[in-house]
PDB file of C-alpha atoms in Angstrom:
ATOM      1  CA  UNK A 152      -0.008 -62.927  72.863  1.00  0.00           C
ATOM      2  CA  UNK A 153       2.318 -60.674  74.856  1.00  0.00           C
ATOM      3  CA  UNK A 154       5.471 -60.275  72.852  1.00  0.00           C
ATOM      4  CA  UNK A 155       8.926 -59.189  74.022  1.00  0.00           C
ATOM      5  CA  UNK A 156       9.942 -55.584  73.319  1.00  0.00           C
ATOM      6  CA  UNK A 157      12.593 -55.362  70.559  1.00  0.00           C
ATOM      7  CA  UNK A 158      15.630 -53.241  71.358  1.00  0.00           C
ATOM      8  CA  UNK A 159      17.738 -54.138  68.340  1.00  0.00           C
ATOM      9  CA  UNK A 160      18.377 -50.811  66.570  1.00  0.00           C
ATOM     10  CA  UNK A 161      19.217 -52.544  63.300  1.00  0.00           C
ATOM     11  CA  UNK A 162      15.788 -54.193  63.202  1.00  0.00           C
ATOM     12  CA  UNK A 163      14.026 -51.022  64.429  1.00  0.00           C
ATOM     13  CA  UNK A 164      15.818 -49.007  61.718  1.00  0.00           C
ATOM     14  CA  UNK A 165      14.219 -50.951  58.852  1.00  0.00           C
ATOM     15  CA  UNK A 166      11.062 -49.745  57.080  1.00  0.00           C
ATOM     16  CA  UNK A 167       7.968 -51.825  57.711  1.00  0.00           C
ATOM     17  CA  UNK A 168       5.983 -53.627  55.083  1.00  0.00           C
ATOM     18  CA  UNK A 169       2.196 -53.123  54.471  1.00  0.00           C
ATOM     19  CA  UNK A 170      -0.296 -54.949  56.690  1.00  0.00           C
ATOM     20  CA  UNK A 171      -2.644 -57.401  54.989  1.00  0.00           C
ATOM     21  CA  UNK A 172      -5.629 -59.375  56.256  1.00  0.00           C
ATOM     22  CA  UNK A 173      -3.259 -62.336  56.595  1.00  0.00           C
ATOM     23  CA  UNK A 174      -1.444 -60.390  59.360  1.00  0.00           C
ATOM     24  CA  UNK A 175      -4.362 -59.870  61.751  1.00  0.00           C
ATOM     25  CA  UNK A 176      -2.485 -61.617  64.585  1.00  0.00           C
ATOM     26  CA  UNK A 177      -0.187 -58.588  64.743  1.00  0.00           C
ATOM     27  CA  UNK A 178      -3.170 -56.476  65.835  1.00  0.00           C
ATOM     28  CA  UNK A 179      -3.997 -58.830  68.705  1.00  0.00           C
ATOM     29  CA  UNK A 180      -0.374 -59.038  69.785  1.00  0.00           C
ATOM     30  CA  UNK A 181      -0.184 -55.249  69.807  1.00  0.00           C
ATOM     31  CA  UNK A 182      -3.261 -55.115  72.051  1.00  0.00           C
ATOM     32  CA  UNK A 183      -1.954 -57.730  74.440  1.00  0.00           C
ATOM     33  CA  UNK A 184       1.528 -56.301  74.658  1.00  0.00           C
ATOM     34  CA  UNK A 185       0.340 -52.709  75.201  1.00  0.00           C
ATOM     35  CA  UNK A 186      -1.992 -53.965  77.956  1.00  0.00           C
ATOM     36  CA  UNK A 187       0.946 -55.700  79.626  1.00  0.00           C
ATOM     37  CA  UNK A 188       2.992 -52.438  79.583  1.00  0.00           C
ATOM     38  CA  UNK A 189       0.159 -50.008  80.329  1.00  0.00           C
ATOM     39  CA  UNK A 190       1.944 -48.547  83.362  1.00  0.00           C
ATOM     40  CA  UNK A 191       4.750 -47.091  81.228  1.00  0.00           C
ATOM     41  CA  UNK A 192       3.593 -47.103  77.633  1.00  0.00           C
ATOM     42  CA  UNK A 193       0.897 -45.265  75.601  1.00  0.00           C
ATOM     43  CA  UNK A 194       1.579 -46.637  72.093  1.00  0.00           C
ATOM     44  CA  UNK A 195       3.451 -49.222  70.087  1.00  0.00           C
ATOM     45  CA  UNK A 196       4.441 -50.035  66.570  1.00  0.00           C
ATOM     46  CA  UNK A 197       4.529 -53.546  65.274  1.00  0.00           C
ATOM     47  CA  UNK A 198       8.308 -53.544  64.856  1.00  0.00           C
ATOM     48  CA  UNK A 199       8.612 -52.883  68.588  1.00  0.00           C
ATOM     49  CA  UNK A 200       7.234 -56.444  69.135  1.00  0.00           C
ATOM     50  CA  UNK A 201       9.108 -58.131  66.288  1.00  0.00           C
ATOM     51  CA  UNK A 202       6.876 -57.638  63.266  1.00  0.00           C
ATOM     52  CA  UNK A 203       8.047 -55.506  60.339  1.00  0.00           C
ATOM     53  CA  UNK A 204       4.440 -54.637  59.492  1.00  0.00           C
ATOM     54  CA  UNK A 205       2.768 -51.207  59.187  1.00  0.00           C
ATOM     55  CA  UNK A 206       0.541 -51.373  62.248  1.00  0.00           C
ATOM     56  CA  UNK A 207       0.407 -49.276  65.413  1.00  0.00           C
ATOM     57  CA  UNK A 208      -1.685 -49.049  68.560  1.00  0.00           C
ATOM     58  CA  UNK A 209      -2.337 -45.826  70.485  1.00  0.00           C
ATOM     59  CA  UNK A 210      -3.963 -45.292  73.836  1.00  0.00           C
ATOM     60  CA  UNK A 211      -6.418 -42.418  73.384  1.00  0.00           C
ATOM     61  CA  UNK A 212      -7.169 -42.242  77.109  1.00  0.00           C
ATOM     62  CA  UNK A 213     -10.608 -43.740  76.439  1.00  0.00           C
ATOM     63  CA  UNK A 214      -9.740 -46.766  74.284  1.00  0.00           C
ATOM     64  CA  UNK A 215      -6.864 -48.253  72.399  1.00  0.00           C
ATOM     65  CA  UNK A 216      -6.887 -47.507  68.675  1.00  0.00           C
ATOM     66  CA  UNK A 217      -5.243 -49.882  66.198  1.00  0.00           C
ATOM     67  CA  UNK A 218      -4.210 -48.413  62.863  1.00  0.00           C
ATOM     68  CA  UNK A 219      -3.121 -50.559  59.931  1.00  0.00           C
ATOM     69  CA  UNK A 220      -1.094 -48.920  57.183  1.00  0.00           C
ATOM     70  CA  UNK A 221      -1.311 -45.374  58.713  1.00  0.00           C
ATOM     71  CA  UNK A 222      -0.210 -42.335  56.677  1.00  0.00           C
ATOM     72  CA  UNK A 223      -0.110 -38.868  58.098  1.00  0.00           C
ATOM     73  CA  UNK A 224      -1.589 -36.711  55.333  1.00  0.00           C
ATOM     74  CA  UNK A 225      -1.468 -33.275  57.003  1.00  0.00           C
ATOM     75  CA  UNK A 226       0.288 -31.557  59.933  1.00  0.00           C
ATOM     76  CA  UNK A 227       0.097 -28.173  61.566  1.00  0.00           C
ATOM     77  CA  UNK A 228       1.550 -26.248  64.540  1.00  0.00           C
ATOM     78  CA  UNK A 229       5.038 -27.648  64.955  1.00  0.00           C
ATOM     79  CA  UNK A 230       6.656 -27.786  68.406  1.00  0.00           C
ATOM     80  CA  UNK A 231       9.751 -29.248  70.096  1.00  0.00           C
ATOM     81  CA  UNK A 232       9.392 -31.971  72.690  1.00  0.00           C
ATOM     82  CA  UNK A 233      11.164 -34.913  74.364  1.00  0.00           C
ATOM     83  CA  UNK A 234      10.104 -38.549  74.031  1.00  0.00           C
ATOM     84  CA  UNK A 235      10.943 -41.877  75.586  1.00  0.00           C
ATOM     85  CA  UNK A 236      10.419 -45.320  74.151  1.00  0.00           C
ATOM     86  CA  UNK A 237      10.244 -48.858  75.527  1.00  0.00           C
ATOM     87  CA  UNK A 238      12.630 -49.970  72.760  1.00  0.00           C
ATOM     88  CA  UNK A 239      15.300 -47.381  73.611  1.00  0.00           C
ATOM     89  CA  UNK A 240      17.032 -46.095  76.708  1.00  0.00           C
ATOM     90  CA  UNK A 241      16.509 -42.477  77.722  1.00  0.00           C
ATOM     91  CA  UNK A 242      14.652 -39.594  76.145  1.00  0.00           C
ATOM     92  CA  UNK A 243      15.321 -37.689  72.914  1.00  0.00           C
ATOM     93  CA  UNK A 244      14.418 -34.307  71.586  1.00  0.00           C
ATOM     94  CA  UNK A 245      12.223 -34.251  68.473  1.00  0.00           C
ATOM     95  CA  UNK A 246       9.866 -32.052  66.428  1.00  0.00           C
ATOM     96  CA  UNK A 247       6.140 -32.895  66.472  1.00  0.00           C
ATOM     97  CA  UNK A 248       2.936 -31.281  65.269  1.00  0.00           C
ATOM     98  CA  UNK A 249      -0.063 -30.450  67.498  1.00  0.00           C
ATOM     99  CA  UNK A 250      -2.586 -31.341  64.807  1.00  0.00           C
ATOM    100  CA  UNK A 251      -2.474 -34.166  62.273  1.00  0.00           C
ATOM    101  CA  UNK A 252      -4.764 -35.956  59.901  1.00  0.00           C
ATOM    102  CA  UNK A 253      -4.219 -39.694  59.373  1.00  0.00           C
ATOM    103  CA  UNK A 254      -5.505 -42.140  56.746  1.00  0.00           C
ATOM    104  CA  UNK A 255      -5.426 -45.707  57.912  1.00  0.00           C
ATOM    105  CA  UNK A 256      -7.240 -49.016  57.824  1.00  0.00           C
ATOM    106  CA  UNK A 257      -9.063 -50.204  60.896  1.00  0.00           C
ATOM    107  CA  UNK A 258      -8.886 -53.775  62.181  1.00  0.00           C
ATOM    108  CA  UNK A 259     -11.458 -54.803  59.548  1.00  0.00           C
ATOM    109  CA  UNK A 260      -9.255 -53.123  56.864  1.00  0.00           C
ATOM    110  CA  UNK A 261     -11.833 -50.427  56.142  1.00  0.00           C
ATOM    111  CA  UNK A 262     -10.259 -47.113  55.158  1.00  0.00           C
ATOM    112  CA  UNK A 263     -10.605 -44.334  57.794  1.00  0.00           C
ATOM    113  CA  UNK A 264      -9.529 -40.689  57.934  1.00  0.00           C
ATOM    114  CA  UNK A 265      -9.386 -38.944  61.279  1.00  0.00           C
ATOM    115  CA  UNK A 266      -7.915 -35.808  62.787  1.00  0.00           C
ATOM    116  CA  UNK A 267      -5.973 -35.918  66.054  1.00  0.00           C
ATOM    117  CA  UNK A 268      -4.476 -33.263  68.271  1.00  0.00           C
ATOM    118  CA  UNK A 269      -2.384 -32.860  71.357  1.00  0.00           C
ATOM    119  CA  UNK A 270      -0.783 -35.843  73.073  1.00  0.00           C
ATOM    120  CA  UNK A 271      -2.608 -38.472  70.963  1.00  0.00           C
ATOM    121  CA  UNK A 272      -1.283 -36.836  67.816  1.00  0.00           C
ATOM    122  CA  UNK A 273       2.226 -36.931  69.306  1.00  0.00           C
ATOM    123  CA  UNK A 274       1.971 -40.648  70.088  1.00  0.00           C
ATOM    124  CA  UNK A 275       0.778 -41.410  66.546  1.00  0.00           C
ATOM    125  CA  UNK A 276       3.701 -39.454  65.064  1.00  0.00           C
ATOM    126  CA  UNK A 277       6.173 -41.363  67.230  1.00  0.00           C
ATOM    127  CA  UNK A 278       4.769 -44.777  66.195  1.00  0.00           C
ATOM    128  CA  UNK A 279       4.573 -43.840  62.494  1.00  0.00           C
ATOM    129  CA  UNK A 280       8.251 -42.850  62.714  1.00  0.00           C
ATOM    130  CA  UNK A 281       8.890 -46.406  63.931  1.00  0.00           C
ATOM    131  CA  UNK A 282       7.186 -47.801  60.843  1.00  0.00           C
ATOM    132  CA  UNK A 283       9.521 -45.722  58.658  1.00  0.00           C
ATOM    133  CA  UNK A 284      12.610 -46.946  60.521  1.00  0.00           C
ATOM    134  CA  UNK A 285      13.184 -43.609  62.169  1.00  0.00           C
ATOM    135  CA  UNK A 286      14.545 -44.097  65.685  1.00  0.00           C
ATOM    136  CA  UNK A 287      13.716 -41.344  68.119  1.00  0.00           C
TER     137      UNK A 287
END
């Protein structure tokens, strides 16, 4: 289901709770809502669509990747950039890392570990910040 984009900074500023198999609808709603906003959006966190759950979706350019309970376990090559967000007006400066490694559960809740770089790594960092209640 396509969900409305949350712009309430109080809600967005709260830490998200772990995803469980009982929360699988969140994954489908992330897919549907990202597809509906594809022209101006490359990633979403569950709290952006009203769920305080640790789930994100990222457009890799080839496919959309859903990550449940993602944790960034390593980072390298810091840089400064600016980012926008559907939940917030304008752009903001932030520090990101060119290379990251992420542990997460896929949509079947199997543990995965993958390395990402460049723009996809930046999107993942932005969405994981959302899960931590960090508003950028």
